XYZ file of C-alpha atoms in Angstrom:
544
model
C 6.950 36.328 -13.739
C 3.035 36.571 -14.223
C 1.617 35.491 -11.477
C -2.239 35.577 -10.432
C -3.798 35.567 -7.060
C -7.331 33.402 -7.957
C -10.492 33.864 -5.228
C -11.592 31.039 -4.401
C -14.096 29.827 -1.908
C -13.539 26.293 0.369
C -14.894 22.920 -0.442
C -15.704 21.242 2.263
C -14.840 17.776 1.598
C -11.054 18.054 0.965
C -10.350 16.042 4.211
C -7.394 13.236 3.464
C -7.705 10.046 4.269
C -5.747 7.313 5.325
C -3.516 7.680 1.774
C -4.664 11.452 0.707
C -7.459 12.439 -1.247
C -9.284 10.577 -2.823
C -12.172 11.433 -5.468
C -13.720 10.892 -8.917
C -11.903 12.162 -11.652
C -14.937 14.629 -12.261
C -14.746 15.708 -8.225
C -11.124 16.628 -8.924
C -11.931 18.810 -12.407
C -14.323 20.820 -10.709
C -13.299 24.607 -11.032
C -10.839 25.622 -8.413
C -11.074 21.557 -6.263
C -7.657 20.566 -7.211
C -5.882 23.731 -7.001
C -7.655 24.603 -3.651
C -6.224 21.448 -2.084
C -3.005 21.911 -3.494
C -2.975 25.664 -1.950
C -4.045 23.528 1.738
C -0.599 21.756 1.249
C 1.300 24.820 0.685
C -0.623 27.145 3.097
C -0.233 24.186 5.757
C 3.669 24.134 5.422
C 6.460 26.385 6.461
C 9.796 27.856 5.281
C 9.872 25.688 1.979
C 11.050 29.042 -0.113
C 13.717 27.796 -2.563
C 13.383 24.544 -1.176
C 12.681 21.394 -3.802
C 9.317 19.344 -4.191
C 8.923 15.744 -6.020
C 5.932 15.550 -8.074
C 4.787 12.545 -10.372
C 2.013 9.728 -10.094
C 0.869 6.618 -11.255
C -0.115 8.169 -14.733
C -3.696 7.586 -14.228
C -6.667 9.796 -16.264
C -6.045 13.257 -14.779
C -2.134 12.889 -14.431
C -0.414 14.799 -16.517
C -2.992 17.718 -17.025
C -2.634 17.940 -12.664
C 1.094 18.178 -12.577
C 0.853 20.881 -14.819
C -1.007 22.446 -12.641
C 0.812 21.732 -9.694
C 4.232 23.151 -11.142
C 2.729 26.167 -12.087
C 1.270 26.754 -8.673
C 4.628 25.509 -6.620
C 6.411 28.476 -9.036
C 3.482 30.892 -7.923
C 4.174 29.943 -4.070
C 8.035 30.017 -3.833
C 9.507 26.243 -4.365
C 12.787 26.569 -6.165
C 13.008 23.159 -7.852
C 10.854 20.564 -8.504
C 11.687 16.966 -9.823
C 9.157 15.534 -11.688
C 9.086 11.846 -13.284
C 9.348 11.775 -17.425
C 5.771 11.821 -18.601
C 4.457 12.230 -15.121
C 5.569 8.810 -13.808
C 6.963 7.625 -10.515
C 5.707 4.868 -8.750
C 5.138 5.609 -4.921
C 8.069 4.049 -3.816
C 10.675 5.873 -5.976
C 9.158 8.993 -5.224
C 9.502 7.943 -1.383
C 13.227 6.866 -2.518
C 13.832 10.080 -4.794
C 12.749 12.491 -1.735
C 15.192 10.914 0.313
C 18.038 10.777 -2.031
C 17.275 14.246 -2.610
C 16.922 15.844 0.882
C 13.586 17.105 -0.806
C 11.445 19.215 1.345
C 8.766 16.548 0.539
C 6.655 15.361 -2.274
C 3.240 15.520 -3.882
C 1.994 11.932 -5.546
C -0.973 11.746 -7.350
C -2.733 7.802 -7.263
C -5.653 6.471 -5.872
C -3.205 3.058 -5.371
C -5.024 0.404 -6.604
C -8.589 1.750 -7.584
C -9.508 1.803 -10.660
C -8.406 5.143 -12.874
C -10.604 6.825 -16.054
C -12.609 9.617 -17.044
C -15.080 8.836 -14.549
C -13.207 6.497 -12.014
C -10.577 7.651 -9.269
C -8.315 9.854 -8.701
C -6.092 10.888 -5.720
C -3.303 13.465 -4.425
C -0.756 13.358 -0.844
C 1.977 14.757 0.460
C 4.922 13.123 1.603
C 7.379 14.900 4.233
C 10.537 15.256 3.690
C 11.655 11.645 5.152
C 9.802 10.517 1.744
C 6.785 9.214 3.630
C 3.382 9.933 3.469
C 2.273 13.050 5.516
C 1.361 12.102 9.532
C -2.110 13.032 10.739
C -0.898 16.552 12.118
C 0.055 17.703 8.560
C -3.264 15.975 7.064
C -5.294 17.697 9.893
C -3.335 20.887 8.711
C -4.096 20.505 5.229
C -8.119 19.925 5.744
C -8.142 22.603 8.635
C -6.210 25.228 5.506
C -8.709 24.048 2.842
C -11.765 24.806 5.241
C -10.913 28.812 5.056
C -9.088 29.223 1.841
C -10.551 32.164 0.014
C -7.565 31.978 -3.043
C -4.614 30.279 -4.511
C -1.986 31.392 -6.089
C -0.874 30.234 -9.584
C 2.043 31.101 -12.479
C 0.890 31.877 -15.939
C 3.186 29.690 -18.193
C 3.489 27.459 -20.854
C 2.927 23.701 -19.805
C 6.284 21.826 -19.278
C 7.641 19.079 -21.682
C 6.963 16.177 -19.182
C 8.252 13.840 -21.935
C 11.517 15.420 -22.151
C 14.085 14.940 -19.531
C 16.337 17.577 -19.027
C 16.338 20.746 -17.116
C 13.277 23.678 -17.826
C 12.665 26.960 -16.375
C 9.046 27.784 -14.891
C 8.972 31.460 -13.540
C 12.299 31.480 -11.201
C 11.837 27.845 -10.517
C 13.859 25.083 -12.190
C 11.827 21.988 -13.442
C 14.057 18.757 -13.294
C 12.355 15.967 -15.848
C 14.534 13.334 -14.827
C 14.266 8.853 -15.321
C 11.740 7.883 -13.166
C 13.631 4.577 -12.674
C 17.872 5.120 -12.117
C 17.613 5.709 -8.683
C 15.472 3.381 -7.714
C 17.081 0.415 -9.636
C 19.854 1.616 -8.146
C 18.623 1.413 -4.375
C 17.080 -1.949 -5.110
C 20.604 -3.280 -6.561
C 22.233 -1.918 -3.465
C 19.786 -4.200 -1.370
C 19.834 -7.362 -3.183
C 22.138 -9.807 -4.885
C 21.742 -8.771 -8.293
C 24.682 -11.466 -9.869
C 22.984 -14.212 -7.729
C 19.296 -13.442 -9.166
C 20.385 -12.790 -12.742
C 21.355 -16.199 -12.280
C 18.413 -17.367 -11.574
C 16.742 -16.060 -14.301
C 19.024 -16.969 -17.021
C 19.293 -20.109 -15.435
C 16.672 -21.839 -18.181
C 15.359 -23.552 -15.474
C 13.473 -20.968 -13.629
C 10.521 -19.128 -15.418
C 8.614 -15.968 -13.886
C 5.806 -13.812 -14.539
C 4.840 -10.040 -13.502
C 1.984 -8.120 -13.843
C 1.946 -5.068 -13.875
C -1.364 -4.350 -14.665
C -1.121 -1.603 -17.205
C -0.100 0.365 -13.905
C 3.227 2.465 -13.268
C 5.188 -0.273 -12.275
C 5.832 -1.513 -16.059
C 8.935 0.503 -16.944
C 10.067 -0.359 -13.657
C 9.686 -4.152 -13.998
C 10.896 -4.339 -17.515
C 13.995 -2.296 -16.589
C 15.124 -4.044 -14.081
C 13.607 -7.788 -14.535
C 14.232 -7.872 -18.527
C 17.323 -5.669 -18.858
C 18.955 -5.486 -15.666
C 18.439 -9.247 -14.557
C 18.074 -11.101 -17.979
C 14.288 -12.482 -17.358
C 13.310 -13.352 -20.531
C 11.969 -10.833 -23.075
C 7.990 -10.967 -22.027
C 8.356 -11.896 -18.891
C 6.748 -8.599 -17.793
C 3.048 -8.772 -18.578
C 0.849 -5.551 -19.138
C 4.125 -3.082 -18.873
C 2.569 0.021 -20.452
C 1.306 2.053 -18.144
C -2.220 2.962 -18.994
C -4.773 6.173 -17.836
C -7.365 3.526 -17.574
C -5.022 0.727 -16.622
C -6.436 -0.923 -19.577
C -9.896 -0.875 -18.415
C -8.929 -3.425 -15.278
C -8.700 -3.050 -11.307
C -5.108 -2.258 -10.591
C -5.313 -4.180 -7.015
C -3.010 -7.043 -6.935
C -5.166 -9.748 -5.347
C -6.935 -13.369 -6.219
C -9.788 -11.360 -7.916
C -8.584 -8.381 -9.763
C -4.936 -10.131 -10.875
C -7.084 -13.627 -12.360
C -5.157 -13.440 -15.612
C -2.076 -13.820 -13.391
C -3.703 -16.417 -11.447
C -4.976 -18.521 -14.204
C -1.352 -18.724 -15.263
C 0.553 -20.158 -12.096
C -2.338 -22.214 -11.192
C -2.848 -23.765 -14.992
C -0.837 -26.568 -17.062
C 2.954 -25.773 -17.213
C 2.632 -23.448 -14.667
C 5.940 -21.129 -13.973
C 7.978 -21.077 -11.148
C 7.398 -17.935 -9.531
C 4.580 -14.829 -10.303
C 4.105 -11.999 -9.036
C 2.421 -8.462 -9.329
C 2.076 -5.048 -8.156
C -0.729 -2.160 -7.938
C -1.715 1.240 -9.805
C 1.160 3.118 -8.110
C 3.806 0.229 -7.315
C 3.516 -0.013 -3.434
C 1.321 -3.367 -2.782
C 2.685 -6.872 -4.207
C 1.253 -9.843 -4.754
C 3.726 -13.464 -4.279
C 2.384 -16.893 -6.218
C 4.276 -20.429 -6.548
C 3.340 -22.674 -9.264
C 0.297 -23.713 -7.932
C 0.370 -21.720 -4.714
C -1.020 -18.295 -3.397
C 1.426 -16.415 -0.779
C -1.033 -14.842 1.765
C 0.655 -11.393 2.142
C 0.666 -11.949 5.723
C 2.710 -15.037 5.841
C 5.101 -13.214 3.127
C 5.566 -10.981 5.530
C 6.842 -13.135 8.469
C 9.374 -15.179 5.674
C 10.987 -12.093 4.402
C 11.890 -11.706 8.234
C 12.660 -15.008 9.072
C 14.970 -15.148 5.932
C 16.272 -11.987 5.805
C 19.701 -12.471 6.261
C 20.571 -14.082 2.785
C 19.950 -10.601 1.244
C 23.062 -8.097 1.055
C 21.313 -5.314 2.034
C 19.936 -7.048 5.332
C 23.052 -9.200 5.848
C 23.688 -8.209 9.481
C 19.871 -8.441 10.687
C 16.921 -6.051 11.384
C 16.605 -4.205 13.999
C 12.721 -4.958 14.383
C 9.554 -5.534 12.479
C 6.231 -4.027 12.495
C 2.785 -4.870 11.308
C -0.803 -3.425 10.877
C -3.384 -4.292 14.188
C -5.375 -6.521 11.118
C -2.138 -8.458 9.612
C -1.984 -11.894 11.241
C 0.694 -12.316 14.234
C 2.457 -14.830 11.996
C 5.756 -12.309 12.006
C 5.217 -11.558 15.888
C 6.358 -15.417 16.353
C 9.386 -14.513 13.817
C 10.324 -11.553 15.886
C 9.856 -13.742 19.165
C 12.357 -16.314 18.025
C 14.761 -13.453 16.257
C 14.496 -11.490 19.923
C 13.836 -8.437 18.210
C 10.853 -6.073 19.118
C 7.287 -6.174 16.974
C 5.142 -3.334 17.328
C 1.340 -3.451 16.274
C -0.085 0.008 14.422
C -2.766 1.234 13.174
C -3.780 1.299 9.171
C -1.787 3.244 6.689
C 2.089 3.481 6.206
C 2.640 6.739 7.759
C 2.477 4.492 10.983
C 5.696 3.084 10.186
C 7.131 6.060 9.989
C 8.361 7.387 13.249
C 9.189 3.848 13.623
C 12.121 3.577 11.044
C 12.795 7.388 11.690
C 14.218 5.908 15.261
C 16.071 2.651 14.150
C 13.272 0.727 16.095
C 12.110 -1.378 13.088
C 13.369 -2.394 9.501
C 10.829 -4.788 7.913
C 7.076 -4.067 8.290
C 3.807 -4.497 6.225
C 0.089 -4.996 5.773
C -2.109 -7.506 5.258
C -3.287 -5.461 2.246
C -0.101 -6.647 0.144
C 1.659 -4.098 1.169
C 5.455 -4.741 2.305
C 8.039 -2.831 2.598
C 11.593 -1.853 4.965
C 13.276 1.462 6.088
C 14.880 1.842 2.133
C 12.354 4.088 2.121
C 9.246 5.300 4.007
C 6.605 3.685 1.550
C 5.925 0.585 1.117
C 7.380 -1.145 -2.336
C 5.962 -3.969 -4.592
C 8.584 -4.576 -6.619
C 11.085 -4.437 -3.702
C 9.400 -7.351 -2.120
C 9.440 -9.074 -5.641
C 13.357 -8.812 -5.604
C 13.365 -9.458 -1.944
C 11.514 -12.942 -2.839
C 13.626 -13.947 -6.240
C 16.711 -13.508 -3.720
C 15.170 -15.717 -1.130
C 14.304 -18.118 -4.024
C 17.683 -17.701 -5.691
C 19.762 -18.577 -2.406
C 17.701 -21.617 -1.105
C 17.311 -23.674 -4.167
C 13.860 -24.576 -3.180
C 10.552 -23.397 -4.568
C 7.705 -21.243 -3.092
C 5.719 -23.571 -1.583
C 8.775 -25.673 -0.056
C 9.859 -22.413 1.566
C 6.019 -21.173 2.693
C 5.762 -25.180 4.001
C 8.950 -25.479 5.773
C 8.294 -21.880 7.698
C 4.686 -23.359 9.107
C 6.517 -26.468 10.276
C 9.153 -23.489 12.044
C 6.998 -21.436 13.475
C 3.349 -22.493 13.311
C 0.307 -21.487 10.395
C -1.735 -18.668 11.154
C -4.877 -19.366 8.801
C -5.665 -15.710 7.787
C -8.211 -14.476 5.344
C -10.268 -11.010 4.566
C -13.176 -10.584 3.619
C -14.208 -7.278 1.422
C -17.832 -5.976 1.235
C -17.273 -3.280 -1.530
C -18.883 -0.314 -2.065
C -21.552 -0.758 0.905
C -24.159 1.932 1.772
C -22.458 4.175 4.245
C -25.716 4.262 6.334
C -26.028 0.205 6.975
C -22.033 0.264 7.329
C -21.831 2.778 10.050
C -24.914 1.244 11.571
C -23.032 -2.298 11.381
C -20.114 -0.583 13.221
C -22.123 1.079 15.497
C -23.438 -1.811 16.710
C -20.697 -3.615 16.733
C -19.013 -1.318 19.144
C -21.906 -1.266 21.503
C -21.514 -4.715 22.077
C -18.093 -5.003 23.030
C -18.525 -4.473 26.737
C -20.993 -7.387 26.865
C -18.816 -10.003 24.743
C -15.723 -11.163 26.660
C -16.683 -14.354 28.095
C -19.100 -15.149 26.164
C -18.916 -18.519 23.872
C -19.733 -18.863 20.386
C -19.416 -22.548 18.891
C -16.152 -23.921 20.198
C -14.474 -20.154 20.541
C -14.626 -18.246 23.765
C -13.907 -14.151 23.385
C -11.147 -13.277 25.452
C -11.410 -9.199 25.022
C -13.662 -6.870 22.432
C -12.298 -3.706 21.937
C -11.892 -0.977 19.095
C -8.404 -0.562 18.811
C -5.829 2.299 19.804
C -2.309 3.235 19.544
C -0.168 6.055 21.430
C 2.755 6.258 19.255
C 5.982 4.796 21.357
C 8.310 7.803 19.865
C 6.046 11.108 19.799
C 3.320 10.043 21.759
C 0.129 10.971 19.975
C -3.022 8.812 20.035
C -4.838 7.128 17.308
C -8.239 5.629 18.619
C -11.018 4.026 17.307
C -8.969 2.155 14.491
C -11.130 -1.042 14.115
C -13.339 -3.736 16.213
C -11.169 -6.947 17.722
C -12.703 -9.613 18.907
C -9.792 -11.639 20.210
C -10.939 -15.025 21.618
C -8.993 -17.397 24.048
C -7.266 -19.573 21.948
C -5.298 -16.682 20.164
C -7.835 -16.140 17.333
C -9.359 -13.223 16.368
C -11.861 -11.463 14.241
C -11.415 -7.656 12.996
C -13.615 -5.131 11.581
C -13.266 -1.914 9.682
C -14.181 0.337 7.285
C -11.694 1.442 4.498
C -10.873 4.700 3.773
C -9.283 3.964 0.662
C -12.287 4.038 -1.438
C -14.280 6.484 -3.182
C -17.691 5.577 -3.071
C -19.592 4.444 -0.900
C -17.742 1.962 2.033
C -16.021 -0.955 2.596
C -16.511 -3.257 5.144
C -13.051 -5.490 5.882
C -13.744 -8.236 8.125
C -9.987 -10.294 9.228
C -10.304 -13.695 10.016
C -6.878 -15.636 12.204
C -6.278 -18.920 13.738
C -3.523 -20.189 14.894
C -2.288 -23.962 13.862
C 0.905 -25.210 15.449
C 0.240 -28.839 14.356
C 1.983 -29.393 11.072
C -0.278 -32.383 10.141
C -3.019 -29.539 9.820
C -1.530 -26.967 8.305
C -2.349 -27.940 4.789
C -6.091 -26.658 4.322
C -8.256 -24.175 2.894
C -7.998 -21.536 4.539
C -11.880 -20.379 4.250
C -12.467 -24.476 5.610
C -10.145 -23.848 8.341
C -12.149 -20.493 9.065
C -15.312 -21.599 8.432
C -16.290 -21.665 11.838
C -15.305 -18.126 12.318
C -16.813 -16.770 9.623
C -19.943 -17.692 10.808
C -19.171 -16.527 14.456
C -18.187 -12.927 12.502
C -21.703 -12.698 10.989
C -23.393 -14.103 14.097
C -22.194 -11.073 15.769
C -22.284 -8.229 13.551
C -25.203 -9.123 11.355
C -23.342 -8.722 8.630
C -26.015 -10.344 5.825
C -28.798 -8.610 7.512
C -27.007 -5.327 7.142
C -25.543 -5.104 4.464
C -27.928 -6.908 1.823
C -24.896 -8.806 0.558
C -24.745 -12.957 1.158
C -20.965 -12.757 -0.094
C -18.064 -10.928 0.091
C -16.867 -9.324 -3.255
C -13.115 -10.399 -2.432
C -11.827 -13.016 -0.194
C -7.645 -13.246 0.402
């Protein structure tokens, strides 16, 4: 076994975000940047020596010609197996699943979710522990603090592996499993939901769907188990070839980037149900003929109704939601008498929650939902989840959304994106934001009164550790509230997220526009933090 010991010097901007790193594509195929990262992983871990890594990704530019690199390397530092997706592919949720199923000693995923992916667009890489979720902030702060004083890496010399071929391969003393990137999580999902009972549904020739997959990894997946699985009609997965530029489009499943979707359940013979999913399968989208799902409200009726699906027959344990998601499942949990805990950003949050039975269902307002089935969150899960909802009620989307407002009360929700801001004006936006916040409560704007202005922070109810300074609320009297942040999803310059909520227990005026029901707010929001004036921009460049 040939295998060389490469000097290397640090980089210094290998520290993860909230989901990994994140780069361009030509960041990442700089000599030495992706292997000395990947060396930061290893170097950061202990006693993994014969122990067995997942690797695949979203198949995005920069893939395939990475996991070659990353076997090679796992060989070179002592893995003894690694299970890889055929042709590079698992969405983030079966890899989540396939760690678990496993007992893997954790995973390495390479996406940059739902940013766009090409020769000169984005690319990312994380780790996942061995629970299959994505690495807590004391591994990440490992990682960064291992790729500040790396001076080599160690890597195999071998042939590259047939990714395309599933079956068993030999790299150095390591064993290379290709295996389907989709049995075993069609498998989990039909152990979860009523399979017979959808099927149903879809053969039913009076129900019509649509997916989108949006040239991203969760084609195979959809046409699997939609088309062939559950007898949706040939076609009824859109875009299903996963694509390294996800066919030139913006793999985020939202109003904007998903229009083609849009312009189909909101046109003339509308379907029934649509839905889509993201560059590496873990955010969903939910529309009715006619009728947008806000992800937070999806949320809240997956709990209310989650009974009617096998794999939740007997009733969660608890739910859990990101600070910015709108409190419309904290009145579900209320009514359920279960507990609803309020984290920070970013999945790994969830973790230690479902670790300890405290939760089962949680999400984020950035279409992400998911439940302890694995330790990701999962688009297409919440698809199935909302086709068995659909298929056991008899009524349609917007009956079900309708009748859950009347239940428990609308929270009008809405955010508001300012992509790809200059970092200067957006820190100086923040920074001003959060040296007003001892001056605000009590103070009135139009017909809203702030209650408390804080930046918001978490001690973790099952290990303890602290998470500070994870976004501006302005909560005012009546139970509204305005939040700020800045992403760190993106790659390029910043985004400003601004979260809008107000809360409507009258039924006879729960049926507007959400951005007319806000209006008042919004203006409050830029009242406050100046946002024209700072960042140049008169408009958001998404509104959900």
């Amino acid at each position: 076994m040939n295998i060389h010991t490469i000097a290397t010097q640090p980089f210094l901007d290998q520290k993860p975000g909230t989901s990994g790193l994140r780069k361009k594509v030509p960041v990442f195929q700089q000599r030495h940047y992706l292997e000395n990262f990947v060396q930061a992983i290893f170097n950061s871990l202990e006693d993994f020596t014969g122990q067995t890594l997942v690797v695949g990704g979203d198949g995005r530019f920069y893939n395939r010609q990475a996991i070659q690199i990353i076997l090679k390397m796992a060989a070179a530092n002592g893995f003894g197996r690694v299970l890889v997706g055929q042709g590079g592919i698992l969405s983030t949720p079966a890899a989540s699943c396939i760690i678990r199923k496993n007992n893997a000693f954790g995973g390495i995923i390479l996406s940059a979710s739902h940013n766009p992916g090409g020769p000169t667009e984005d690319f990312g890489i994380k780790y996942n522990t061995g629970n299959g979720g994505p690495a807590p902030e004391k591994v990440t702060d490992a990682i960064f603090a291992a790729s500040t004083s790396l001076t080599s890496y160690c890597i195999l010399e071998a042939p590259d592996v047939d990714l395309d071929q599933i079956g068993s391969f030999s790299l150095g003393s390591m064993t290379v499993d290709v295996i389907d990137a989709v049995a075993d999580y069609g498998e989990l999902m039909e152990s979860l939901f009523d399979f017979p009972k959808i099927r149903q549904l879809l053969s039913s020739g009076n129900f019509r769907m649509v997916m989108d997959s949006l040239h991203a990894v969760t084609g195979p997946y959809a046409t699997a188990i939609f088309e062939q699985r559950l007898g949706a009609a040939p076609g009824t997965v859109q875009n299903g070839i996963p694509l390294e530029d996800f066919g030139g489009g913006h793999p985020d499943p939202n109003l904007v980037y998903a229009h083609d979707l849009v312009e189909v359940l909101f046109g003339d013979n509308a379907p029934d149900f649509g839905a889509a999913s993201d560059g590496d399968g873990d955010r969903n989208m939910i529309l009715g003929c006619r009728f947008f799902v806000n992800p937070s409200d999806s949320l809240a009726i997956l709990a209310a109704n989650a009974t009617l699906a096998p794999g939740y027959k007997n009733g969660i344990a608890g739910v859990a939601r990101s600070m910015p998601t709108s409190e419309a499942v904290d009145r579900v949990a209320a009514k359920l008498g279960i507990d609803c805990y309020e984290t920070p950003t970013g999945w790994k949050f969830f973790g230690n929650l479902m670790d300890a039975g405290r939760v089962t269902l949680c999400g984020e307002e950035s279409f992400g939902t998911g439940s302890d089935h694995v330790r990701e969150k999962d688009g297409l899960w919440a698809v199935l989840f909302w086709l068995n909802i659909l298929a056991e009620r008899g009524e349609s989307v917007e009956a079900i959304v309708t009748e859950h407002w009347r239940t428990y009360g609308r929270n009008y929700y809405s955010r508001h994106d300012y992509e790809g801001v200059d970092s200067d004006r957006a820190n100086t936006l923040m920074d001003q934001l959060q040296a007003q916040l001892p001056s605000l409560k009590g103070q009135t704007f139009g017909s809203y009164t702030v209650g408390y202005a804080d930046n918001f922070s978490y001690t973790d109810p099952i290990d303890g550790s602290v998470s500070q300074n994870q976004g501006v609320r302005i909560g005012f009297t009546d139970g509204s509230r305005i939040v700020f942040r800045l992403s760190g999803t993106g790659t390029q310059g910043a985004t400003l997220r601004i979260y809008l909520e107000s809360y409507e227990p009258d039924a006879a005026k729960q049926g507007l526009d959400p951005q007319v029901a806000l209006g008042e707010m919004i203006e409050i929001a830029d009242t406050i933090a100046q946002i024209q004036a700072l960042t140049g921009r008169d408009q958001p460049t998404v509104i959900t």
